[in-house]
Amino acid sequence: MKDLKIIDILQSPVAISPSAGLKVFEVINSFINKEESIRLFFDGIEDCTTAFCNATIGKLFMRYSQEKLKQLLIFPDLDQFPIWKDKIERSIQLGTDENMRESHQQNLTDLLAS
Amino acid sequence: MPEVQYKFSQTTIDTNNRGIDELLQFYHFAKAQPPYTKITLNLSNLTKFDANLSAVLLAINHRIKRQKKYLFVEIPGHINVLFRNGFVGHMQGKGDDPAIFDNRDSTIPLKTFMKSEDESFCSYLKKDFFGQRGLDDVPAQHKTALRSHFEEIFTNVGLHAETEELVYTCGQFFPVEKVLKFSLLDLGVGFLKKIQPVSNGKVTCDREAIDWATFGGNSTKDKKLHGPGGSGLKDIRDYCSQNSGSLHIVSGTCYWTIVNGKLFSYVLSRPFEGVMVNLIFRNI
């Protein structure tokens, strides 16, 4: 099992841009492709956004099955960062579930109608 | 050199549709002047100017300068926050000079960033914005959540507003009222021009373009590149509701705001050429 720290990949504690997300995605993807399991650590990260999470985690869950990623990718220290945990969980839902993405659009429609 | 004077028609410039409309009316007045005109904006009739909106004034100044006109702002003593937050320093061409900034109270400095400068922006939020002594009593978890929302706004403007121009940002904390106001804007192409071609004809006006951008309606191509949509707006909306706050977005002639979970939109008398986001948090 490979331990990866986001801060080491980015060489920065700032994980907010989609381009930073894609950088982390590419690293994780290279391991998942080879069926290698990963422990991804947020330790040291000071800033994290939805755009980053979508580009990293959301994109992985669009590409691979949830079952596969549950086996190969774990987040050992995410419980320490509740705000980012919510963002990651939403990215997983959006990446996994086409219905969720459609529901997201429905929320927009509902809001416009309100 | 021709010279013209301008005064706002209202006595307060607040972070709402009326305040923004006043600023835009001034911009379009200045835009209509011939090159090499000296334009003096006299603020003496104002009783209040939300300091976060100095970001808008600075952006207007940069745009006017590009049109080869010269803006001078006459600031009365009771609006001295514009000296303390760095606005005057910027107008004097001193840029983001930290020596100008006076951090005695809740004043939050006016700054400019390239949209690629995400590390500098985060550093500004941590040190200059939430490092203010006026915000010392705000619980750490509140600060972390607020910072996260501001970062969401910064990345969203970068994603949706195609621009290599500067991003302008400024805040103001009102300690007695416990209200925090934050503004971030750019002078890019605005939402509509960027979004209309990729929305398959669904987006036809400024209001729909803001809806599209803020609710993560990315194109299929964007989803393949950036992963699924989802702008983080829901978190901001929820947080605003819990803290009697509000989210305001301006692009083109649309002033779009969510207050207590309800969406309102207004048509402005003149268009804003770019994207502006204002956040107001209460009970901080």
PDB file of N, CA, C and O in Angstrom, chain B residues 59 63 115 157-158 160-163 165-168 184-190 272-277:
ATOM      1  N   ALA B  59     -11.356  48.936  -9.539  1.00  0.00           N
ATOM      2  CA  ALA B  59     -11.502  48.298 -10.855  1.00  0.00           C
ATOM      3  C   ALA B  59     -11.970  49.322 -11.887  1.00  0.00           C
ATOM      4  O   ALA B  59     -11.478  49.348 -13.023  1.00  0.00           O
ATOM      5  N   ARG B  63     -10.053  50.526 -15.366  1.00  0.00           N
ATOM      6  CA  ARG B  63     -10.709  50.507 -16.676  1.00  0.00           C
ATOM      7  C   ARG B  63     -10.688  51.905 -17.319  1.00  0.00           C
ATOM      8  O   ARG B  63     -10.423  52.057 -18.508  1.00  0.00           O
ATOM      9  N   LYS B 115      -5.700  35.526 -11.330  1.00  0.00           N
ATOM     10  CA  LYS B 115      -6.540  34.405 -10.905  1.00  0.00           C
ATOM     11  C   LYS B 115      -5.714  33.140 -10.642  1.00  0.00           C
ATOM     12  O   LYS B 115      -6.179  32.227  -9.971  1.00  0.00           O
ATOM     13  N   VAL B 157     -14.838  32.099  -9.731  1.00  0.00           N
ATOM     14  CA  VAL B 157     -14.643  33.221 -10.648  1.00  0.00           C
ATOM     15  C   VAL B 157     -13.557  32.861 -11.658  1.00  0.00           C
ATOM     16  O   VAL B 157     -13.680  33.113 -12.851  1.00  0.00           O
ATOM     17  N   GLY B 158     -12.502  32.196 -11.185  1.00  0.00           N
ATOM     18  CA  GLY B 158     -11.434  31.767 -12.087  1.00  0.00           C
ATOM     19  C   GLY B 158     -11.917  30.776 -13.126  1.00  0.00           C
ATOM     20  O   GLY B 158     -11.518  30.817 -14.288  1.00  0.00           O
ATOM     21  N   HIS B 160     -15.126  30.301 -14.260  1.00  0.00           N
ATOM     22  CA  HIS B 160     -16.211  30.694 -15.165  1.00  0.00           C
ATOM     23  C   HIS B 160     -15.996  32.020 -15.878  1.00  0.00           C
ATOM     24  O   HIS B 160     -16.612  32.267 -16.897  1.00  0.00           O
ATOM     25  N   ALA B 161     -15.185  32.886 -15.298  1.00  0.00           N
ATOM     26  CA  ALA B 161     -15.014  34.197 -15.920  1.00  0.00           C
ATOM     27  C   ALA B 161     -13.686  34.213 -16.642  1.00  0.00           C
ATOM     28  O   ALA B 161     -12.629  34.300 -16.031  1.00  0.00           O
ATOM     29  N   GLU B 162     -13.753  34.081 -17.933  1.00  0.00           N
ATOM     30  CA  GLU B 162     -12.539  33.963 -18.746  1.00  0.00           C
ATOM     31  C   GLU B 162     -11.794  35.303 -18.718  1.00  0.00           C
ATOM     32  O   GLU B 162     -12.194  36.267 -19.358  1.00  0.00           O
ATOM     33  N   THR B 163     -10.754  35.361 -17.940  1.00  0.00           N
ATOM     34  CA  THR B 163     -10.032  36.631 -17.868  1.00  0.00           C
ATOM     35  C   THR B 163      -8.589  36.417 -17.442  1.00  0.00           C
ATOM     36  O   THR B 163      -8.299  35.526 -16.656  1.00  0.00           O
ATOM     37  N   GLU B 165      -7.247  39.259 -16.538  1.00  0.00           N
ATOM     38  CA  GLU B 165      -7.155  40.528 -15.820  1.00  0.00           C
ATOM     39  C   GLU B 165      -7.117  40.263 -14.320  1.00  0.00           C
ATOM     40  O   GLU B 165      -7.304  39.145 -13.856  1.00  0.00           O
ATOM     41  N   LEU B 166      -6.924  41.323 -13.583  1.00  0.00           N
ATOM     42  CA  LEU B 166      -6.802  41.202 -12.139  1.00  0.00           C
ATOM     43  C   LEU B 166      -8.133  40.837 -11.492  1.00  0.00           C
ATOM     44  O   LEU B 166      -9.205  41.165 -11.993  1.00  0.00           O
ATOM     45  N   VAL B 167      -8.019  40.174 -10.357  1.00  0.00           N
ATOM     46  CA  VAL B 167      -9.159  39.969  -9.470  1.00  0.00           C
ATOM     47  C   VAL B 167      -8.985  40.972  -8.325  1.00  0.00           C
ATOM     48  O   VAL B 167      -7.894  41.081  -7.757  1.00  0.00           O
ATOM     49  N   TYR B 168     -10.044  41.710  -8.029  1.00  0.00           N
ATOM     50  CA  TYR B 168     -10.003  42.735  -6.975  1.00  0.00           C
ATOM     51  C   TYR B 168     -10.786  42.218  -5.783  1.00  0.00           C
ATOM     52  O   TYR B 168     -11.883  41.692  -5.938  1.00  0.00           O
ATOM     53  N   LEU B 184     -15.483  40.456  -4.172  1.00  0.00           N
ATOM     54  CA  LEU B 184     -14.454  39.947  -5.088  1.00  0.00           C
ATOM     55  C   LEU B 184     -14.985  40.142  -6.507  1.00  0.00           C
ATOM     56  O   LEU B 184     -16.140  39.808  -6.786  1.00  0.00           O
ATOM     57  N   LEU B 185     -14.186  40.716  -7.385  1.00  0.00           N
ATOM     58  CA  LEU B 185     -14.676  40.947  -8.744  1.00  0.00           C
ATOM     59  C   LEU B 185     -13.543  40.895  -9.748  1.00  0.00           C
ATOM     60  O   LEU B 185     -12.370  41.020  -9.388  1.00  0.00           O
ATOM     61  N   ASP B 186     -13.929  40.671 -10.994  1.00  0.00           N
ATOM     62  CA  ASP B 186     -12.969  40.798 -12.076  1.00  0.00           C
ATOM     63  C   ASP B 186     -13.607  41.574 -13.216  1.00  0.00           C
ATOM     64  O   ASP B 186     -14.805  41.848 -13.201  1.00  0.00           O
ATOM     65  N   LEU B 187     -12.790  41.940 -14.175  1.00  0.00           N
ATOM     66  CA  LEU B 187     -13.291  42.675 -15.336  1.00  0.00           C
ATOM     67  C   LEU B 187     -13.136  41.813 -16.580  1.00  0.00           C
ATOM     68  O   LEU B 187     -12.645  42.258 -17.614  1.00  0.00           O
ATOM     69  N   GLY B 188     -13.516  40.564 -16.457  1.00  0.00           N
ATOM     70  CA  GLY B 188     -13.429  39.644 -17.589  1.00  0.00           C
ATOM     71  C   GLY B 188     -14.613  39.816 -18.520  1.00  0.00           C
ATOM     72  O   GLY B 188     -15.251  40.875 -18.551  1.00  0.00           O
ATOM     73  N   VAL B 189     -14.943  38.754 -19.233  1.00  0.00           N
ATOM     74  CA  VAL B 189     -16.018  38.847 -20.228  1.00  0.00           C
ATOM     75  C   VAL B 189     -17.390  38.721 -19.585  1.00  0.00           C
ATOM     76  O   VAL B 189     -18.412  38.877 -20.248  1.00  0.00           O
ATOM     77  N   GLY B 190     -17.449  38.436 -18.282  1.00  0.00           N
ATOM     78  CA  GLY B 190     -18.739  38.203 -17.641  1.00  0.00           C
ATOM     79  C   GLY B 190     -19.188  36.777 -17.887  1.00  0.00           C
ATOM     80  O   GLY B 190     -18.548  36.029 -18.644  1.00  0.00           O
ATOM     81  N   PHE B 272     -22.622  45.638 -15.795  1.00  0.00           N
ATOM     82  CA  PHE B 272     -21.289  45.486 -15.220  1.00  0.00           C
ATOM     83  C   PHE B 272     -20.486  44.568 -16.124  1.00  0.00           C
ATOM     84  O   PHE B 272     -20.900  43.429 -16.396  1.00  0.00           O
ATOM     85  N   GLU B 273     -19.329  45.031 -16.571  1.00  0.00           N
ATOM     86  CA  GLU B 273     -18.523  44.276 -17.533  1.00  0.00           C
ATOM     87  C   GLU B 273     -17.548  43.375 -16.780  1.00  0.00           C
ATOM     88  O   GLU B 273     -16.375  43.688 -16.626  1.00  0.00           O
ATOM     89  N   GLY B 274     -18.042  42.263 -16.308  1.00  0.00           N
ATOM     90  CA  GLY B 274     -17.225  41.328 -15.543  1.00  0.00           C
ATOM     91  C   GLY B 274     -18.130  40.546 -14.607  1.00  0.00           C
ATOM     92  O   GLY B 274     -19.316  40.370 -14.870  1.00  0.00           O
ATOM     93  N   VAL B 275     -17.542  40.064 -13.539  1.00  0.00           N
ATOM     94  CA  VAL B 275     -18.290  39.317 -12.521  1.00  0.00           C
ATOM     95  C   VAL B 275     -17.929  39.872 -11.145  1.00  0.00           C
ATOM     96  O   VAL B 275     -16.746  40.079 -10.849  1.00  0.00           O
ATOM     97  N   MET B 276     -18.950  40.131 -10.340  1.00  0.00           N
ATOM     98  CA  MET B 276     -18.736  40.613  -8.980  1.00  0.00           C
ATOM     99  C   MET B 276     -19.497  39.700  -8.012  1.00  0.00           C
ATOM    100  O   MET B 276     -20.640  39.348  -8.266  1.00  0.00           O
ATOM    101  N   VAL B 277     -18.812  39.318  -6.940  1.00  0.00           N
ATOM    102  CA  VAL B 277     -19.471  38.508  -5.909  1.00  0.00           C
ATOM    103  C   VAL B 277     -19.323  39.230  -4.574  1.00  0.00           C
ATOM    104  O   VAL B 277     -18.217  39.618  -4.187  1.00  0.00           O
TER     105      VAL B 277
END
